[in-house]
mmCIF file of C-alpha atoms and ligand atoms in Angstrom:
data_model
loop_
_atom_site.group_PDB
_atom_site.id
_atom_site.type_symbol
_atom_site.label_atom_id
_atom_site.label_comp_id
_atom_site.label_asym_id
_atom_site.label_seq_id
_atom_site.Cartn_x
_atom_site.Cartn_y
_atom_site.Cartn_z
ATOM 1 C CA MET O 1 -11.343 20.763 -12.419
ATOM 2 C CA ALA O 2 -10.883 17.157 -11.217
ATOM 3 C CA LYS O 3 -13.484 16.081 -8.864
ATOM 4 C CA VAL O 4 -13.578 14.004 -5.629
ATOM 5 C CA LEU O 5 -15.824 11.901 -4.548
ATOM 6 C CA ILE O 6 -15.804 10.648 -0.858
ATOM 7 C CA ARG O 7 -17.816 8.791 1.707
ATOM 8 C CA LYS O 8 -17.556 7.047 5.143
ATOM 9 C CA GLU O 9 -17.636 3.664 4.813
ATOM 10 C CA LYS O 10 -19.174 1.844 7.980
ATOM 11 C CA LYS O 11 -18.314 -1.249 9.552
ATOM 12 C CA GLU O 12 -19.855 -2.877 12.608
ATOM 13 C CA PHE O 13 -18.019 -5.025 14.520
ATOM 14 C CA VAL O 14 -18.069 -6.599 18.509
ATOM 15 C CA LYS O 15 -15.108 -5.638 20.535
ATOM 16 C CA ASP O 16 -13.424 -7.751 23.584
ATOM 17 C CA ILE O 17 -15.461 -5.259 26.006
ATOM 18 C CA ASN O 18 -18.911 -6.200 25.098
ATOM 19 C CA LYS O 19 -19.561 -3.197 23.086
ATOM 20 C CA GLU O 20 -20.279 -2.517 19.700
ATOM 21 C CA ILE O 21 -18.385 -0.196 17.838
ATOM 22 C CA THR O 22 -18.392 1.704 14.647
ATOM 23 C CA ILE O 23 -15.237 1.827 12.445
ATOM 24 C CA GLU O 24 -15.675 4.177 9.946
ATOM 25 C CA ARG O 25 -13.146 4.135 6.810
ATOM 26 C CA ALA O 26 -12.803 6.844 4.068
ATOM 27 C CA ARG O 27 -13.386 5.525 0.766
ATOM 28 C CA LYS O 28 -12.079 7.876 -1.885
ATOM 29 C CA TYR O 29 -12.047 8.366 -6.001
ATOM 30 C CA LEU O 30 -10.522 10.902 -7.842
ATOM 31 C CA VAL O 31 -12.281 11.859 -10.830
ATOM 32 C CA LYS O 32 -9.749 13.194 -13.759
ATOM 33 C CA ASP O 33 -12.477 13.698 -16.392
ATOM 34 C CA VAL O 34 -15.696 14.822 -15.314
ATOM 35 C CA SER O 35 -17.266 15.123 -18.797
ATOM 36 C CA LYS O 36 -18.468 11.265 -18.764
ATOM 37 C CA ASP O 37 -19.830 9.131 -16.317
ATOM 38 C CA TYR O 38 -17.354 7.783 -13.493
ATOM 39 C CA GLN O 39 -17.430 3.992 -13.259
ATOM 40 C CA SER O 40 -16.130 3.079 -9.601
ATOM 41 C CA GLN O 41 -16.308 -0.094 -7.511
ATOM 42 C CA ASP O 42 -19.528 1.389 -5.895
ATOM 43 C CA GLY O 43 -21.437 2.115 -9.066
ATOM 44 C CA VAL O 44 -21.871 4.507 -11.433
ATOM 45 C CA VAL O 45 -21.793 8.408 -10.994
ATOM 46 C CA SER O 46 -23.490 10.340 -13.432
ATOM 47 C CA LYS O 47 -21.504 13.161 -15.565
ATOM 48 C CA LYS O 48 -24.341 15.480 -14.646
ATOM 49 C CA ASP O 49 -23.883 14.934 -10.956
ATOM 50 C CA LEU O 50 -20.358 15.402 -11.449
ATOM 51 C CA LYS O 51 -20.615 18.588 -12.849
ATOM 52 C CA LYS O 52 -22.586 19.903 -9.286
ATOM 53 C CA LYS O 53 -21.111 22.159 -6.497
ATOM 54 C CA SER O 54 -18.226 21.170 -4.466
ATOM 55 C CA GLY O 55 -19.866 19.495 -1.218
ATOM 56 C CA ALA O 56 -23.146 18.064 -3.171
ATOM 57 C CA LYS O 57 -24.412 14.916 -2.154
ATOM 58 C CA VAL O 58 -24.449 12.300 -5.043
ATOM 59 C CA LEU O 59 -25.899 8.664 -5.530
ATOM 60 C CA THR O 60 -24.262 5.943 -7.188
ATOM 61 C CA ASN O 61 -26.528 3.788 -9.588
ATOM 62 C CA THR O 62 -26.281 1.275 -6.456
ATOM 63 C CA LYS O 63 -27.312 3.822 -4.034
ATOM 64 C CA LYS O 64 -24.508 4.642 -2.433
ATOM 65 C CA GLU O 65 -23.982 7.892 -1.257
ATOM 66 C CA PHE O 66 -20.913 10.207 -1.645
ATOM 67 C CA THR O 67 -19.843 13.693 -1.203
ATOM 68 C CA LEU O 68 -18.664 15.732 -4.185
ATOM 69 C CA LEU O 69 -15.672 18.149 -3.707
ATOM 70 C CA ASP O 70 -13.453 19.772 -5.794
ATOM 71 C CA ALA O 71 -10.129 17.877 -6.138
ATOM 72 C CA ASP O 72 -7.053 19.810 -4.162
ATOM 73 C CA PHE O 73 -3.439 19.817 -4.689
ATOM 74 C CA MET O 74 -2.996 16.667 -2.291
ATOM 75 C CA ASP O 75 -5.599 14.698 -4.523
ATOM 76 C CA LEU O 76 -3.686 15.559 -7.460
ATOM 77 C CA TYR O 77 -0.267 15.124 -5.737
ATOM 78 C CA ARG O 78 -1.252 11.687 -4.372
ATOM 79 C CA ASN O 79 -2.211 10.262 -7.692
ATOM 80 C CA MET O 80 0.885 11.312 -9.286
ATOM 81 C CA LYS O 81 2.762 8.976 -12.048
ATOM 82 C CA ARG O 82 6.070 6.974 -10.426
ATOM 83 C CA GLY O 83 9.012 6.341 -12.360
ATOM 84 C CA ALA O 84 11.525 6.504 -9.672
ATOM 85 C CA GLN O 85 11.361 6.267 -5.878
ATOM 86 C CA ILE O 86 9.673 9.498 -4.553
ATOM 87 C CA ILE O 87 10.797 11.427 -1.507
ATOM 88 C CA SER O 88 8.237 10.850 1.275
ATOM 89 C CA LEU O 89 6.000 13.308 2.490
ATOM 90 C CA LYS O 90 7.729 13.607 5.816
ATOM 91 C CA ASP O 91 11.016 14.305 4.492
ATOM 92 C CA ILE O 92 9.359 17.379 1.975
ATOM 93 C CA GLY O 93 7.753 18.769 5.215
ATOM 94 C CA THR O 94 11.250 18.473 6.715
ATOM 95 C CA ILE O 95 13.204 20.311 4.124
ATOM 96 C CA ILE O 96 10.371 23.084 4.145
ATOM 97 C CA ALA O 97 10.227 23.614 8.224
ATOM 98 C CA TYR O 98 14.281 23.640 8.376
ATOM 99 C CA THR O 99 14.908 25.995 5.519
ATOM 100 C CA GLY O 100 11.866 28.425 5.720
ATOM 101 C CA ILE O 101 11.300 28.724 2.004
ATOM 102 C CA ASN O 102 8.328 30.568 0.836
ATOM 103 C CA LYS O 103 6.494 32.053 -2.200
ATOM 104 C CA ASN O 104 9.591 33.958 -2.610
ATOM 105 C CA SER O 105 12.041 31.538 -2.774
ATOM 106 C CA LYS O 106 14.187 30.113 -5.997
ATOM 107 C CA VAL O 107 14.861 26.475 -5.901
ATOM 108 C CA VAL O 108 16.873 24.248 -7.456
ATOM 109 C CA ASP O 109 16.478 20.490 -7.475
ATOM 110 C CA ALA O 110 18.338 17.339 -8.731
ATOM 111 C CA GLY O 111 17.303 14.833 -10.022
ATOM 112 C CA ALA O 112 13.688 15.121 -10.769
ATOM 113 C CA GLY O 113 12.823 11.408 -10.860
ATOM 114 C CA SER O 114 9.277 11.208 -10.531
ATOM 115 C CA GLY O 115 9.338 15.026 -9.761
ATOM 116 C CA ALA O 116 7.660 14.595 -6.370
ATOM 117 C CA LEU O 117 9.826 16.696 -4.513
ATOM 118 C CA ALA O 118 10.136 19.176 -7.352
ATOM 119 C CA CYS O 119 6.170 19.777 -7.390
ATOM 120 C CA PHE O 120 5.727 20.194 -3.723
ATOM 121 C CA LEU O 121 8.629 22.689 -3.555
ATOM 122 C CA ALA O 122 7.154 24.397 -6.849
ATOM 123 C CA HIS O 123 3.697 24.435 -4.765
ATOM 124 C CA ILE O 124 5.066 26.540 -2.111
ATOM 125 C CA CYS O 125 7.897 28.607 -3.970
ATOM 126 C CA LYS O 126 7.968 31.235 -6.340
ATOM 127 C CA GLU O 127 10.249 29.319 -8.780
ATOM 128 C CA VAL O 128 11.695 25.570 -9.134
ATOM 129 C CA THR O 129 14.169 24.173 -11.548
ATOM 130 C CA SER O 130 14.689 20.446 -11.399
ATOM 131 C CA TYR O 131 17.420 18.610 -13.599
ATOM 132 C CA GLU O 132 16.854 14.952 -14.616
ATOM 133 C CA ILE O 133 19.397 12.949 -16.785
ATOM 134 C CA ARG O 134 17.085 9.924 -17.621
ATOM 135 C CA ASP O 135 14.817 10.440 -20.549
ATOM 136 C CA ASP O 136 12.207 8.336 -19.306
ATOM 137 C CA HIS O 137 12.186 10.042 -15.845
ATOM 138 C CA TYR O 138 12.507 13.210 -17.305
ATOM 139 C CA LYS O 139 8.720 12.578 -19.190
ATOM 140 C CA ILE O 140 7.319 11.263 -15.882
ATOM 141 C CA ALA O 141 8.443 14.490 -14.080
ATOM 142 C CA LYS O 142 6.954 16.731 -16.752
ATOM 143 C CA GLU O 143 3.551 15.082 -16.930
ATOM 144 C CA ASN O 144 3.194 15.131 -13.379
ATOM 145 C CA LYS O 145 4.293 18.881 -13.416
ATOM 146 C CA GLU O 146 1.685 19.791 -16.111
ATOM 147 C CA LYS O 147 -1.271 17.655 -14.632
ATOM 148 C CA LEU O 148 -0.595 19.727 -11.266
ATOM 149 C CA GLU O 149 -0.413 23.054 -13.642
ATOM 150 C CA LEU O 150 2.771 23.854 -11.925
ATOM 151 C CA ASN O 151 3.851 26.950 -14.368
ATOM 152 C CA ASN O 152 6.487 27.848 -11.986
ATOM 153 C CA LEU O 153 8.402 24.493 -12.350
ATOM 154 C CA LYS O 154 11.075 24.080 -15.057
ATOM 155 C CA ILE O 155 12.037 20.428 -15.473
ATOM 156 C CA LYS O 156 15.282 20.173 -17.793
ATOM 157 C CA ASN O 157 16.537 16.880 -19.390
ATOM 158 C CA LYS O 158 20.153 17.523 -18.214
ATOM 159 C CA ASP O 159 22.882 15.892 -15.982
ATOM 160 C CA VAL O 160 22.891 18.611 -12.993
ATOM 161 C CA PHE O 161 26.869 17.885 -12.582
ATOM 162 C CA ARG O 162 27.422 19.746 -16.555
ATOM 163 C CA GLY O 163 26.190 22.928 -14.548
ATOM 164 C CA ILE O 164 23.339 24.763 -12.951
ATOM 165 C CA ASP O 165 22.070 27.420 -14.893
ATOM 166 C CA GLU O 166 20.242 29.333 -12.232
ATOM 167 C CA LYS O 167 21.645 31.824 -9.991
ATOM 168 C CA ASP O 168 21.367 33.579 -6.568
ATOM 169 C CA VAL O 169 19.369 30.434 -5.690
ATOM 170 C CA ASP O 170 17.903 29.939 -2.099
ATOM 171 C CA LEU O 171 17.872 26.573 -1.948
ATOM 172 C CA VAL O 172 19.420 23.165 -3.655
ATOM 173 C CA THR O 173 17.948 19.782 -2.859
ATOM 174 C CA LEU O 174 20.012 16.965 -3.922
ATOM 175 C CA ASP O 175 18.632 13.589 -4.239
ATOM 176 C CA LEU O 176 21.458 11.615 -6.198
ATOM 177 C CA PRO O 177 23.405 8.289 -5.807
ATOM 178 C CA ASP O 178 26.597 10.709 -5.830
ATOM 179 C CA PRO O 179 25.479 13.803 -4.647
ATOM 180 C CA TRP O 180 29.023 15.056 -3.718
ATOM 181 C CA ASN O 181 29.867 15.045 -7.663
ATOM 182 C CA ALA O 182 27.279 18.321 -7.771
ATOM 183 C CA LEU O 183 28.830 20.374 -4.872
ATOM 184 C CA LYS O 184 31.138 22.604 -7.283
ATOM 185 C CA VAL O 185 27.670 23.384 -9.366
ATOM 186 C CA VAL O 186 25.804 24.003 -6.511
ATOM 187 C CA ASP O 187 28.373 26.311 -4.904
ATOM 188 C CA LYS O 188 27.948 28.657 -7.908
ATOM 189 C CA ALA O 189 24.294 28.414 -8.135
ATOM 190 C CA LEU O 190 23.511 28.889 -4.374
ATOM 191 C CA LYS O 191 23.490 32.574 -2.810
ATOM 192 C CA LEU O 192 25.637 33.562 0.295
ATOM 193 C CA GLY O 193 23.521 31.798 3.199
ATOM 194 C CA GLY O 194 21.601 29.492 0.791
ATOM 195 C CA TYR O 195 20.659 26.226 1.935
ATOM 196 C CA LEU O 196 21.917 22.825 0.695
ATOM 197 C CA VAL O 197 19.928 19.409 1.335
ATOM 198 C CA SER O 198 20.946 16.293 0.584
ATOM 199 C CA TYR O 199 18.671 13.078 0.929
ATOM 200 C CA SER O 200 20.667 9.775 0.604
ATOM 201 C CA PRO O 201 18.976 6.366 1.749
ATOM 202 C CA THR O 202 22.103 5.103 3.230
ATOM 203 C CA VAL O 203 24.784 6.135 5.564
ATOM 204 C CA PRO O 204 27.489 5.603 3.244
ATOM 205 C CA GLN O 205 26.180 8.254 1.065
ATOM 206 C CA MET O 206 25.368 10.658 4.019
ATOM 207 C CA ALA O 207 28.758 10.302 5.823
ATOM 208 C CA ASP O 208 30.672 10.520 2.441
ATOM 209 C CA PHE O 209 28.380 13.429 1.426
ATOM 210 C CA VAL O 210 28.839 15.251 4.649
ATOM 211 C CA ASP O 211 32.871 14.853 4.666
ATOM 212 C CA ILE O 212 33.278 15.775 1.289
ATOM 213 C CA ALA O 213 30.721 18.982 1.788
ATOM 214 C CA ARG O 214 31.932 20.567 4.713
ATOM 215 C CA LYS O 215 35.597 20.715 3.260
ATOM 216 C CA ASP O 216 34.030 23.202 0.998
ATOM 217 C CA ASN O 217 31.965 26.341 1.207
ATOM 218 C CA PHE O 218 29.452 24.752 3.451
ATOM 219 C CA ILE O 219 29.023 24.626 6.711
ATOM 220 C CA HIS O 220 27.127 21.509 8.208
ATOM 221 C CA ILE O 221 23.983 22.289 10.278
ATOM 222 C CA LYS O 222 22.468 19.111 10.961
ATOM 223 C CA SER O 223 21.886 15.369 9.765
ATOM 224 C CA LEU O 224 18.527 13.458 10.415
ATOM 225 C CA GLU O 225 16.342 11.227 9.968
ATOM 226 C CA LEU O 226 12.731 11.143 10.345
ATOM 227 C CA ILE O 227 11.079 8.341 12.077
ATOM 228 C CA LYS O 228 7.173 8.470 11.228
ATOM 229 C CA ARG O 229 4.834 5.310 12.619
ATOM 230 C CA ASN O 230 1.109 5.346 11.184
ATOM 231 C CA TRP O 231 -1.195 4.270 14.278
ATOM 232 C CA GLU O 232 -4.781 2.468 14.264
ATOM 233 C CA VAL O 233 -7.445 4.179 15.953
ATOM 234 C CA GLU O 234 -10.240 1.745 16.145
ATOM 235 C CA GLY O 235 -12.260 1.676 19.644
ATOM 236 C CA ARG O 236 -9.894 0.073 21.819
ATOM 237 C CA LYS O 237 -7.536 -0.961 19.337
ATOM 238 C CA VAL O 238 -5.296 1.723 19.444
ATOM 239 C CA ARG O 239 -1.850 1.044 18.436
ATOM 240 C CA PRO O 240 0.947 1.225 15.967
ATOM 241 C CA VAL O 241 -0.082 -0.202 12.677
ATOM 242 C CA THR O 242 2.002 -3.521 12.707
ATOM 243 C CA THR O 243 3.988 -3.577 9.172
ATOM 244 C CA GLN O 244 4.845 -0.024 7.683
ATOM 245 C CA ASN O 245 7.795 1.191 6.063
ATOM 246 C CA VAL O 246 10.141 2.954 8.818
ATOM 247 C CA HIS O 247 12.980 4.126 6.943
ATOM 248 C CA THR O 248 12.894 6.288 3.978
ATOM 249 C CA GLY O 249 16.266 8.089 3.897
ATOM 250 C CA PHE O 250 18.736 10.681 5.950
ATOM 251 C CA LEU O 251 18.891 14.330 5.154
ATOM 252 C CA SER O 252 21.618 16.594 5.503
ATOM 253 C CA PHE O 253 21.327 20.415 5.577
ATOM 254 C CA PHE O 254 24.056 23.021 4.959
ATOM 255 C CA ARG O 255 24.226 26.547 4.477
ATOM 256 C CA LYS O 256 26.764 28.291 1.921
ATOM 257 C CA ILE O 257 29.008 30.506 4.182
ATOM 258 C CA SER O 258 31.301 31.965 1.616
HETATM 259 N N1 SAH M 301 13.330 13.260 -5.363
HETATM 260 C C1 SAH M 301 12.775 12.904 -6.383
HETATM 261 C C2 SAH M 301 13.131 11.474 -6.914
HETATM 262 C C3 SAH M 301 14.884 11.149 -7.321
HETATM 263 S S1 SAH M 301 15.489 9.756 -7.839
HETATM 264 C C4 SAH M 301 11.137 12.732 -5.934
HETATM 265 O O1 SAH M 301 10.843 13.120 -5.223
HETATM 266 O O2 SAH M 301 10.358 12.169 -7.178
HETATM 267 C C5 SAH M 301 17.238 10.001 -8.426
HETATM 268 C C6 SAH M 301 16.974 10.526 -9.615
HETATM 269 O O3 SAH M 301 17.998 11.288 -9.972
HETATM 270 C C7 SAH M 301 16.689 9.722 -10.993
HETATM 271 O O4 SAH M 301 15.590 9.816 -11.528
HETATM 272 C C8 SAH M 301 18.058 9.706 -11.680
HETATM 273 O O5 SAH M 301 18.157 9.330 -12.743
HETATM 274 C C9 SAH M 301 18.501 11.172 -11.400
HETATM 275 N N2 SAH M 301 19.827 11.590 -11.542
HETATM 276 C C10 SAH M 301 21.087 10.305 -11.006
HETATM 277 N N3 SAH M 301 22.051 11.249 -11.837
HETATM 278 C C11 SAH M 301 21.726 12.375 -12.067
HETATM 279 C C12 SAH M 301 22.362 13.370 -12.734
HETATM 280 N N4 SAH M 301 23.791 13.605 -12.536
HETATM 281 N N5 SAH M 301 21.910 14.655 -13.214
HETATM 282 C C13 SAH M 301 20.641 14.909 -12.843
HETATM 283 N N6 SAH M 301 19.661 13.501 -12.321
HETATM 284 C C14 SAH M 301 20.254 12.672 -11.934
#
């Protein structure tokens, strides 16, 4: 099992109110192979120490103390290999919240890309199948699925427009440049009342998709963009992080009604 080494890094500094404030930053390493010593920028942790129980305090050879933890899903997820641009966690969270999918849900996703969305959905759903047309992206998504040990996730190296094998699906998620071309096959795969969610980075893609999908057997529930701002919280320096990516994409939600 992979482990995490984590410690609070302290940095002292003087603020404008003549008060000394301690800033703490998390320093974290993911140790994927615990069968050998781990070399970090903070020194070496012996393989003997890496075998200790979660919560153990371990020292590097430069005498820095780390807490050893068992790596959890998010530790491994954040470390996943990237090929295509992945969908962000805020957007994944919104898809889950607005569709209410859970441990009983059957989901189809396309394109797999790096498999980020597919892996997260498989983490909470009963079964997920993701279609990917490109060989290189298929390989990356498959590798990520295997590292996360998601046995309920199937990645298929297929063009989704040519057909979806799964039936009676609770949710279909599309992250494609031309999602409208998938509507016919999505319609066949989705169960009545099932959800269709499309993620598009640009306005014309969203507009065209909503326009075409609502003429079909789908009812448009809503389209939205989620703006997330990260904040610095250091003493009295409490403000939004000055440079950050604000726009990711637009989400459009539909339900199949006939
Ligand atoms: N949601 C993914 C990223 C998808 S990027 C993630 O979170 O990791 C879009 C992917 O769709 C690309 O990998 C592209 O190759 C794939 N794609 C494009 N057209 C496709 C099609 N017709 N069938 C299957 N995959 C397709």
